[in-house]
Every structure is written in structure tokens, then in C-alpha cells.
Short mmCIF file of C-alpha atoms in Angstrom, two decimals:
data_model
loop_
_atom_site.label_atom_id
_atom_site.label_comp_id
_atom_site.label_asym_id
_atom_site.label_seq_id
_atom_site.Cartn_x
_atom_site.Cartn_y
_atom_site.Cartn_z
CA MET C 15 0.00 0.00 0.00
CA SER C 16 1.38 3.44 -0.92
CA LEU C 17 0.40 6.66 0.85
CA PRO C 18 1.13 10.19 -0.46
CA ILE C 19 3.28 12.30 1.82
CA ASN C 20 3.08 16.08 1.90
CA ARG C 21 5.60 16.65 4.69
CA ILE C 22 8.10 14.63 6.58
CA GLY C 23 9.89 15.59 9.77
CA ARG C 24 11.77 13.82 12.49
CA GLN C 25 9.97 10.46 12.66
CA THR C 26 6.71 12.25 11.82
CA VAL C 27 4.72 12.60 8.60
CA ARG C 28 1.34 14.04 7.62
CA LEU C 29 -0.83 11.98 5.31
CA ARG C 30 -3.43 13.11 2.77
CA THR C 31 -5.81 10.20 3.22
CA HIS C 32 -9.15 9.39 4.64
CA PRO C 33 -9.15 8.51 8.34
CA LEU C 34 -7.41 5.22 9.06
CA VAL C 35 -7.82 3.00 12.09
CA VAL C 36 -5.28 0.21 11.89
CA PRO C 37 -4.09 -1.54 15.09
CA HIS C 38 -0.62 -2.61 13.96
CA PRO C 39 -0.18 -1.71 10.28
CA ILE C 40 2.92 -2.34 8.22
CA PHE C 41 3.12 -0.12 5.14
CA THR C 42 5.55 0.47 2.31
CA LEU C 43 6.47 4.13 1.92
CA ARG C 44 7.70 5.86 -1.19
CA LEU C 45 10.03 8.68 -0.17
CA PRO C 46 9.56 11.45 -2.78
CA TRP C 47 13.04 12.93 -2.55
CA THR C 48 14.68 9.63 -3.53
CA GLY C 49 12.00 8.07 -5.69
CA LYS C 50 12.83 4.75 -4.03
CA TRP C 51 10.57 2.39 -2.15
CA LYS C 52 11.30 1.85 1.53
CA LYS C 53 9.88 -1.22 3.26
CA ASN C 54 9.44 -2.29 6.85
CA PHE C 55 8.10 0.89 8.39
CA SER C 56 5.49 0.77 11.15
CA ILE C 57 2.92 3.57 11.10
CA ASP C 58 0.56 4.31 13.97
CA CYS C 59 -2.22 6.51 12.61
CA THR C 60 -5.79 7.27 13.66
CA SER C 61 -6.94 10.13 11.45
CA ALA C 62 -5.98 12.13 8.41
CA ASN C 63 -3.87 15.28 8.55
CA LYS C 64 -2.58 14.51 12.05
CA PRO C 65 0.99 13.57 12.99
CA VAL C 66 1.68 9.86 12.89
CA VAL C 67 4.68 8.05 14.27
CA VAL C 68 6.90 6.27 11.79
CA ARG C 69 9.40 3.72 13.07
CA SER C 70 11.62 1.26 11.32
CA VAL C 71 10.69 -2.38 11.77
CA PRO C 72 13.72 -4.64 11.25
CA ALA C 73 13.12 -7.46 8.80
CA ALA C 74 13.32 -11.05 9.96
CA GLY C 75 16.86 -11.89 10.93
CA ALA C 76 17.89 -8.25 11.15
CA ALA C 77 20.53 -7.28 13.68
CA ALA C 78 19.34 -6.16 17.12
CA ALA C 79 19.21 -2.43 17.80
CA MET C 80 21.94 -0.90 19.95
CA VAL C 81 20.86 1.34 22.84
CA LYS C 82 22.45 2.77 25.97
CA ALA C 83 21.98 1.22 29.40
CA ILE C 84 23.47 1.02 32.88
CA ARG C 85 24.98 -2.40 33.61
CA VAL C 86 26.55 -4.03 36.66
CA HIS C 87 29.43 -6.45 36.07
CA GLU C 88 30.48 -6.80 39.71
CA LEU C 89 28.83 -6.07 43.05
CA GLY C 90 29.85 -3.01 45.01
CA GLY C 91 29.43 0.73 45.39
CA PRO C 92 27.91 3.21 42.95
CA GLU C 93 31.06 3.06 40.82
CA VAL C 94 30.08 -0.41 39.50
CA LEU C 95 27.22 1.17 37.53
CA LYS C 96 28.60 1.32 33.97
CA TRP C 97 27.15 3.26 31.01
CA GLU C 98 27.31 0.88 28.05
CA ASP C 99 25.91 -0.10 24.67
CA VAL C 100 23.55 -3.10 24.75
CA GLU C 101 21.43 -4.92 22.18
CA VAL C 102 17.63 -4.92 22.22
CA GLU C 103 15.80 -7.57 20.21
CA GLU C 104 12.32 -7.40 18.72
CA PRO C 105 9.42 -8.31 21.06
CA LYS C 106 8.31 -11.92 21.00
CA GLU C 107 4.84 -13.33 21.63
CA GLY C 108 3.33 -11.71 24.72
CA GLU C 109 5.93 -8.94 24.79
CA ILE C 110 6.12 -5.24 23.98
CA ARG C 111 9.01 -2.90 23.24
CA VAL C 112 8.96 0.35 25.20
CA GLU C 113 11.01 3.50 24.67
CA ASN C 114 11.54 4.69 28.23
CA LYS C 115 10.84 8.35 29.04
CA ALA C 116 11.41 8.28 32.83
CA ILE C 117 12.85 5.68 35.18
CA GLY C 118 12.27 5.46 38.92
CA LEU C 119 15.18 5.01 41.34
CA ASN C 120 14.41 2.90 44.39
CA PHE C 121 16.40 1.48 47.28
CA ILE C 122 15.83 -2.03 45.95
CA ASP C 123 18.18 -1.04 43.10
CA VAL C 124 20.89 -0.44 45.71
CA TYR C 125 20.22 -3.83 47.31
CA PHE C 126 20.79 -5.59 43.98
CA ARG C 127 23.87 -3.50 43.18
CA LYS C 128 25.43 -4.46 46.52
CA GLY C 129 24.33 -8.08 46.42
CA VAL C 130 21.91 -7.91 49.36
CA TYR C 131 19.45 -9.31 46.84
CA LYS C 132 20.90 -11.65 44.21
CA SER C 133 20.46 -11.04 40.51
CA ALA C 134 19.78 -14.15 38.43
CA THR C 135 22.40 -13.07 35.88
CA MET C 136 25.71 -11.24 35.75
CA PRO C 137 26.15 -8.72 34.29
CA PHE C 138 22.69 -7.28 34.83
CA ILE C 139 20.76 -4.08 34.19
CA PRO C 140 19.24 -2.72 37.43
CA GLY C 141 15.94 -0.93 37.87
CA ARG C 142 12.37 -2.06 38.44
CA GLU C 143 10.25 0.92 37.40
CA ALA C 144 9.75 2.96 34.24
CA VAL C 145 7.27 4.82 32.05
CA GLY C 146 7.53 4.89 28.30
CA VAL C 147 5.87 4.67 24.89
CA VAL C 148 5.12 1.36 23.22
CA THR C 149 7.07 1.21 19.94
CA ALA C 150 6.40 -2.40 18.94
CA VAL C 151 4.20 -5.31 20.00
CA GLY C 152 4.78 -9.02 19.73
CA PRO C 153 2.92 -11.30 17.31
CA GLY C 154 -0.79 -11.60 17.97
CA LEU C 155 -0.82 -9.30 20.99
CA THR C 156 -4.05 -7.44 21.75
CA GLY C 157 -4.89 -4.86 24.38
CA LEU C 158 -1.81 -2.69 23.79
CA LYS C 159 -0.71 -0.91 20.64
CA VAL C 160 2.09 1.24 19.30
CA GLY C 161 1.87 4.74 20.78
CA ASP C 162 0.36 3.72 24.14
CA VAL C 163 1.99 5.20 27.23
CA VAL C 164 2.54 2.50 29.82
CA ALA C 165 4.18 2.08 33.20
CA TYR C 166 5.48 -0.91 35.09
CA ALA C 167 6.89 -1.59 38.53
CA GLY C 168 8.44 -4.70 40.01
CA ASN C 169 9.42 -7.54 37.69
CA PRO C 170 11.31 -7.84 35.45
CA MET C 171 14.44 -6.05 36.55
CA GLY C 172 16.18 -4.00 33.87
CA SER C 173 14.63 -0.52 33.56
CA TYR C 174 17.96 1.42 33.50
CA ILE C 175 17.90 1.39 29.71
CA GLU C 176 16.71 3.59 26.84
CA VAL C 177 14.56 0.90 25.18
CA GLN C 178 13.18 -2.12 27.04
CA ILE C 179 11.42 -5.38 26.21
CA LEU C 180 8.62 -6.12 28.70
CA PRO C 181 5.97 -8.78 29.20
CA ALA C 182 2.72 -7.09 28.20
CA SER C 183 1.11 -8.47 31.37
CA VAL C 184 3.12 -6.11 33.62
CA ALA C 185 2.42 -2.91 31.65
CA VAL C 186 -0.25 -0.62 33.08
CA PRO C 187 -1.87 2.03 30.83
CA VAL C 188 -1.08 5.53 32.07
CA PRO C 189 -3.96 8.06 32.13
CA PRO C 190 -3.33 10.79 29.51
CA SER C 191 -3.54 13.51 32.18
CA MET C 192 -0.57 12.15 34.15
CA ASP C 193 3.02 13.32 33.62
CA PRO C 194 5.30 10.34 32.82
CA VAL C 195 7.94 11.72 35.20
CA VAL C 196 5.42 11.82 38.04
CA VAL C 197 4.23 8.29 37.27
CA ALA C 198 7.81 6.98 37.14
CA SER C 199 8.49 8.56 40.50
CA VAL C 200 5.43 7.04 42.16
CA MET C 201 4.68 3.72 40.48
CA LEU C 202 6.78 1.32 42.56
CA LYS C 203 6.67 3.40 45.73
CA GLY C 204 2.95 4.05 45.35
CA LEU C 205 2.05 0.42 44.69
CA THR C 206 4.17 -0.45 47.73
CA ALA C 207 2.29 2.07 49.88
CA GLN C 208 -1.02 0.75 48.54
CA PHE C 209 -0.44 -2.87 49.49
CA LEU C 210 1.13 -1.97 52.84
CA LEU C 211 -1.76 0.26 53.93
CA ARG C 212 -4.70 -1.40 52.20
CA ARG C 213 -3.88 -5.11 52.17
CA CYS C 214 -0.91 -6.17 54.30
CA PHE C 215 -2.32 -4.32 57.32
CA LYS C 216 -5.53 -2.48 56.51
CA VAL C 217 -5.21 0.87 58.27
CA GLN C 218 -8.43 2.16 59.78
CA SER C 219 -9.53 5.54 61.09
CA GLY C 220 -8.55 6.02 64.74
CA GLN C 221 -5.49 3.76 64.63
CA THR C 222 -1.96 4.99 65.35
CA ILE C 223 0.87 4.06 63.02
CA LEU C 224 4.65 4.55 63.06
CA VAL C 225 6.47 5.20 59.78
CA HIS C 226 10.26 5.10 59.73
CA ALA C 227 12.09 7.19 57.10
CA ALA C 228 8.96 9.32 56.84
CA ALA C 229 10.54 11.78 54.39
CA GLY C 230 11.67 9.06 51.98
CA GLY C 231 9.93 8.04 48.79
CA VAL C 232 7.67 5.35 50.26
CA GLY C 233 7.53 6.96 53.69
CA SER C 234 6.17 10.22 52.31
CA LEU C 235 3.33 8.40 50.52
CA LEU C 236 2.55 6.23 53.55
CA CYS C 237 2.16 9.31 55.74
CA GLN C 238 -0.10 11.16 53.30
CA TRP C 239 -2.28 8.15 52.55
CA ALA C 240 -2.62 7.03 56.18
CA ASN C 241 -3.54 10.56 57.22
CA ALA C 242 -6.27 10.60 54.58
CA LEU C 243 -7.55 7.29 55.99
CA GLY C 244 -7.99 8.92 59.39
CA ALA C 245 -5.02 7.39 61.22
CA THR C 246 -2.77 9.20 63.68
CA VAL C 247 0.62 9.21 61.94
CA VAL C 248 3.97 9.26 63.73
CA GLY C 249 7.09 9.54 61.58
CA THR C 250 10.82 9.30 62.23
CA VAL C 251 13.35 11.38 60.28
CA SER C 252 17.03 12.28 60.60
CA THR C 253 17.05 16.08 60.20
CA GLU C 254 15.04 19.23 60.93
CA ALA C 255 14.49 19.79 57.20
CA LYS C 256 13.03 16.32 56.77
CA ALA C 257 10.85 16.90 59.82
CA VAL C 258 9.29 19.89 58.06
CA GLN C 259 8.48 17.75 55.03
CA ALA C 260 7.04 14.95 57.17
CA LYS C 261 4.71 17.46 58.84
CA GLU C 262 3.59 18.69 55.43
CA ASP C 263 2.93 15.08 54.44
CA GLY C 264 0.49 14.49 57.25
CA CYS C 265 2.56 13.36 60.23
CA HIS C 266 0.83 14.35 63.46
CA HIS C 267 4.03 13.70 65.39
CA VAL C 268 7.58 13.79 64.01
CA ILE C 269 10.52 12.26 65.87
CA ILE C 270 14.05 13.31 64.89
CA TYR C 271 15.76 10.08 65.87
CA THR C 272 19.22 11.68 65.85
CA GLN C 273 18.09 13.90 68.70
CA LYS C 274 15.89 11.62 70.80
CA ASP C 275 15.14 7.93 71.32
CA PHE C 276 12.12 7.05 69.20
CA VAL C 277 10.93 4.30 71.58
CA THR C 278 10.78 6.74 74.49
CA ALA C 279 9.01 9.28 72.28
CA ILE C 280 6.41 6.72 71.15
CA ASN C 281 5.66 5.73 74.74
CA LYS C 282 5.04 9.38 75.55
CA ILE C 283 2.89 10.03 72.47
CA THR C 284 0.72 6.94 73.05
CA SER C 285 0.70 7.16 76.87
CA GLY C 286 2.48 3.83 77.00
CA LYS C 287 -0.08 1.96 74.88
CA GLY C 288 2.06 1.63 71.75
CA VAL C 289 1.10 1.82 68.08
CA ASP C 290 -1.11 -0.47 66.02
CA VAL C 291 1.45 -1.00 63.27
CA VAL C 292 5.06 -0.10 62.46
CA TYR C 293 6.14 0.30 58.83
CA ASP C 294 9.90 -0.25 58.93
CA SER C 295 12.15 -0.03 55.88
CA VAL C 296 15.32 0.69 57.87
CA GLY C 297 15.93 -2.75 59.32
CA LYS C 298 18.88 -3.45 61.60
CA ASP C 299 19.08 -0.03 63.31
CA THR C 300 15.37 0.17 64.15
CA PHE C 301 14.05 -3.39 64.29
CA GLN C 302 14.26 -4.08 68.04
CA GLY C 303 12.97 -0.61 68.89
CA SER C 304 10.09 -1.02 66.46
CA LEU C 305 8.96 -4.20 68.19
CA SER C 306 9.06 -2.36 71.52
CA CYS C 307 6.77 0.37 70.14
CA LEU C 308 3.91 -2.01 69.30
CA LYS C 309 0.76 -2.40 71.34
CA THR C 310 -0.69 -5.80 72.21
CA ARG C 311 -1.47 -7.70 69.01
CA GLY C 312 0.35 -5.03 67.03
CA TYR C 313 1.77 -5.59 63.55
CA MET C 314 5.45 -5.27 62.68
CA VAL C 315 5.67 -4.75 58.92
CA MET C 316 9.28 -4.76 57.74
CA PHE C 317 9.52 -4.01 54.04
CA GLY C 318 13.18 -3.01 53.65
CA GLN C 319 16.57 -2.92 55.34
CA SER C 320 18.46 0.21 54.34
CA SER C 321 20.69 -0.13 57.43
CA GLY C 322 21.22 -3.87 56.98
CA MET C 323 19.45 -7.09 57.88
CA PRO C 324 18.21 -7.25 61.49
CA ASP C 325 19.70 -9.76 63.87
CA PRO C 326 17.64 -12.95 64.17
CA ILE C 327 15.13 -13.16 67.02
CA PRO C 328 13.48 -16.22 68.58
CA LEU C 329 9.80 -16.70 67.82
CA SER C 330 9.18 -16.50 71.57
CA ALA C 331 10.10 -12.79 71.45
CA LEU C 332 6.68 -12.11 69.89
CA ALA C 333 4.77 -13.95 72.62
CA PRO C 334 4.62 -11.36 75.47
CA LYS C 335 2.32 -9.09 73.42
CA SER C 336 1.07 -11.63 70.83
CA LEU C 337 2.75 -9.62 68.07
CA PHE C 338 2.50 -10.21 64.34
CA LEU C 339 5.65 -9.99 62.21
CA THR C 340 5.69 -9.98 58.42
CA ARG C 341 8.28 -9.35 55.72
CA PRO C 342 6.06 -8.68 52.67
CA SER C 343 6.98 -7.96 49.06
CA LEU C 344 4.98 -6.09 46.44
CA PHE C 345 5.46 -8.87 43.92
CA GLN C 346 3.34 -11.32 45.92
CA TYR C 347 0.56 -8.75 46.22
CA THR C 348 0.36 -8.07 42.47
CA GLU C 349 0.74 -11.62 41.19
CA THR C 350 -2.39 -11.48 39.03
CA ARG C 351 -3.25 -8.97 36.32
CA ASP C 352 -6.45 -8.02 38.17
CA GLU C 353 -4.55 -7.32 41.41
CA LEU C 354 -2.07 -5.14 39.53
CA LEU C 355 -4.70 -3.11 37.70
CA GLU C 356 -6.78 -2.63 40.85
CA ALA C 357 -3.79 -1.41 42.86
CA ALA C 358 -2.60 0.90 40.07
CA GLY C 359 -6.11 2.29 39.61
CA GLU C 360 -6.38 3.18 43.29
CA LEU C 361 -2.91 4.74 43.22
CA PHE C 362 -3.61 6.86 40.12
CA ALA C 363 -6.96 7.99 41.56
CA ASN C 364 -5.30 9.19 44.76
CA VAL C 365 -2.62 11.06 42.82
CA ALA C 366 -5.23 12.67 40.55
CA SER C 367 -7.42 13.73 43.48
CA GLY C 368 -4.53 15.29 45.38
CA VAL C 369 -4.60 12.83 48.29
CA LEU C 370 -1.03 11.98 47.30
CA ARG C 371 1.33 14.83 46.50
CA VAL C 372 4.28 13.43 44.61
CA ARG C 373 7.59 15.19 45.14
CA VAL C 374 10.00 14.67 42.28
CA ASN C 375 12.80 16.47 44.09
CA HIS C 376 15.69 15.02 42.13
CA LYS C 377 16.20 14.22 38.44
CA TYR C 378 19.43 12.81 37.01
CA PRO C 379 20.44 11.79 33.49
CA LEU C 380 20.42 8.00 33.24
CA SER C 381 24.14 8.09 32.46
CA GLN C 382 24.69 9.60 35.94
CA ALA C 383 22.95 6.79 37.81
CA ALA C 384 26.08 6.27 39.92
CA LYS C 385 25.80 9.80 41.35
CA ALA C 386 22.09 9.30 41.98
CA HIS C 387 22.82 6.08 43.90
CA ALA C 388 25.51 7.80 45.97
CA ASP C 389 23.22 10.69 46.87
CA LEU C 390 20.41 8.29 47.83
CA GLU C 391 22.66 6.22 50.10
CA ASN C 392 24.19 9.32 51.70
CA ARG C 393 20.70 10.61 52.61
CA LYS C 394 21.09 13.64 50.35
CA THR C 395 17.70 13.05 48.71
CA THR C 396 14.11 13.47 49.82
CA GLY C 397 10.94 12.36 48.11
CA SER C 398 11.37 10.62 44.76
CA VAL C 399 14.39 10.35 42.48
CA VAL C 400 13.93 9.90 38.72
CA LEU C 401 16.44 8.98 36.03
CA ILE C 402 15.83 10.49 32.59
CA PRO C 403 17.27 8.69 29.54
CA ASP C 404 19.90 10.92 27.96
CA ASN C 405 18.11 10.85 24.59
CA VAL C 406 14.89 12.29 26.08
CA LYS C 407 14.41 16.04 25.75
CA GLN C 408 13.35 17.82 28.97
#
């Protein structure tokens, strides 16, 4: 099929045709300035006289495309994050190819870089969160098409890359009104906050909760969301500046743990009763104190260990107050497509309504991921950190 072209720009043409609605068309284009026929171009078009995206589709057996990515060849500090060329193949059945526009940085990326969590392969590309535009779909795939903006969080690992192959089942459509940078900053952290507050321990109005690292990416969302649910929120932070942010995010009480013992402060705040639940992502430095802060039949929810793994405790340590202890992971709470879409829908609704104010306080070029990791570990960041692929205009 040949279509007349009246203007061509950077990957964009305007067509003089009647409206077209073609899910995944492959056309042959005649380029007027050469008079030659060019094959294997994918065109996503919905109506006449509007810009349409034109992308090359490699023929069968064509070489993989080369893109830039961050890779880890050995475990260690931020310096092991290397900026390299990698190959990206065409999507297979059940897969999509996504050109990333914004990539979320999370502490889980640090855990994998250091070896706290083990990658299945070496070298590996870190990252578990991104937002981008679908540029190709695998054979027979329905439900997603070229041009869709999608987000994902969790598995698979490998989002520190310009172009990514993903299972279509993990991609969530992004509402048109939402900024991709905002979504990338909140997807993994927001889904984490959702399952912690709404499913792992369902926070109710009138309860008292303790959130460690209250000015961090997840901590900030936990405080805002729990406040909106009617809970009394207590947060711990390390500095006066972070205390100000925690207050803005809905903390009724803020404890600067570098200045006072948080267990003593909790006893005073709760008149010795303790809190209903502790959300602890710090681990070793706070674990024993967190258990001490719980009321009878309280829940200890440990979802990270930024200070290291806690020392083991005997099961009998939970008996005096009949405590509950859990070490949950987002991936087990979004195992099905329905669970994922429901959680993402609730998250997006709370962002859109203003219940959750997302702070994208730090943006780094993807090539400078090592600096971003160093700043995160040295507590120089607050709120969310986003990596922007170097080929994306800001």
C-alpha cells in the first residue's frame, strides 16, 4: 500500500488520506526525494492530517538495535554502575518494546547492586520501574498498541535502559492527564504504599501508626495516605528539614531520631499503649525498637533494610504481646493482572485527586545513575528520584 506524503519531519509525517484506524499496520512508503521504495516501516495513525509516528521495523533476521543502558558487572558501590551499549531484540509473543521516558530510582536497586538481593544473571541491568511509549508489540498481541503510554513496577528487573522489552502483562496504561515523570516517580513506591496500607495491614480511622524514614519516597506516601484514611501518623526522620516535610505530608508527630530515642518518644505520644502497626524499611538499626513500640497484638511490617538485615530473634520474642511480624513484598501482592490493575487504579486515583502529593525532588540523566545512587545512600535526597534517559528532551 502506498500513501502520499506532503511533509516529513523527524519520525513524523502528515498523510493526505481518509481517516485510518489500523491496530498494527505495516506499510511500504515511497520517499519522494529519492524516488525509491522503503519497506518495513510501522505507522501508527488514527486520522488524516494529524501527525503519525513512523518507526523502522527490522526485517526477519535483522541485527538487534543498539541502545544505551546502565549495567553491573560486579557487586559493590555506585562506581560499579557502567554506562554501556547493549542490544535490544524485537518483542516476541506476549511482549512489547517500550522507549523509556522516565525511570524510577528505588532502594531495591541499591540492594541488587550491593548483592543484598541476588540477581539471576551477571552482568545485569538494574531498575524495576519505568514509564515509556510502546514502539512495537509481539505477534498476535491485543490490548496494547504502538503509541500507548505504559508504566510498570516490580518484575522484570532492567529498567535502566533507553529501550526495554517487557511482558505485556506487567504494563499498566497511564492516564493521559498524568506526567510520565510523576508516574515513574510514584509507580513502585505508590504500589508499595497501597499494598502496605490497604492489604498487608488495613489501616483504619482512629489507629496509630509509626512510619520510619517518613521523608523518603515510600515513607512520604505512607504518611499522606494514612492521614487521609484517618489514622494518627507518627514519623521518624534524621534532620530538621526532613521533619518539616514529614509534617507537610500528614505526620501528626515527628521524631528526629538523631536527637531523641524514638521508643521513648512513642511511649510518651501513646501514653504507653504503643502503636497499632510499624512500617519499617530501615531494618537493623530500628528493628528491636520497632517491636518495643507495638501495642498488644500489634503488627510489625518490615519491608526493607536500608541499614542492613536485622539480627535474628526467637519466635518466643513475639509472645509477650502476641505480636504479628511480616516481611512482605509487592510482587506477591500483584501476582495477578487483576490485582495489579486494581492497585494501580487506586494509586492513580489518589494522585489525581490530590490525596497523594508526589515530590520529584531530584532528576538525574540516566548516564549519571552512579551519582544518583551515591546521593540516595548518603541521605542527600528526599521524596522521589527519577532517572531520565539521555536521549529524552526535557
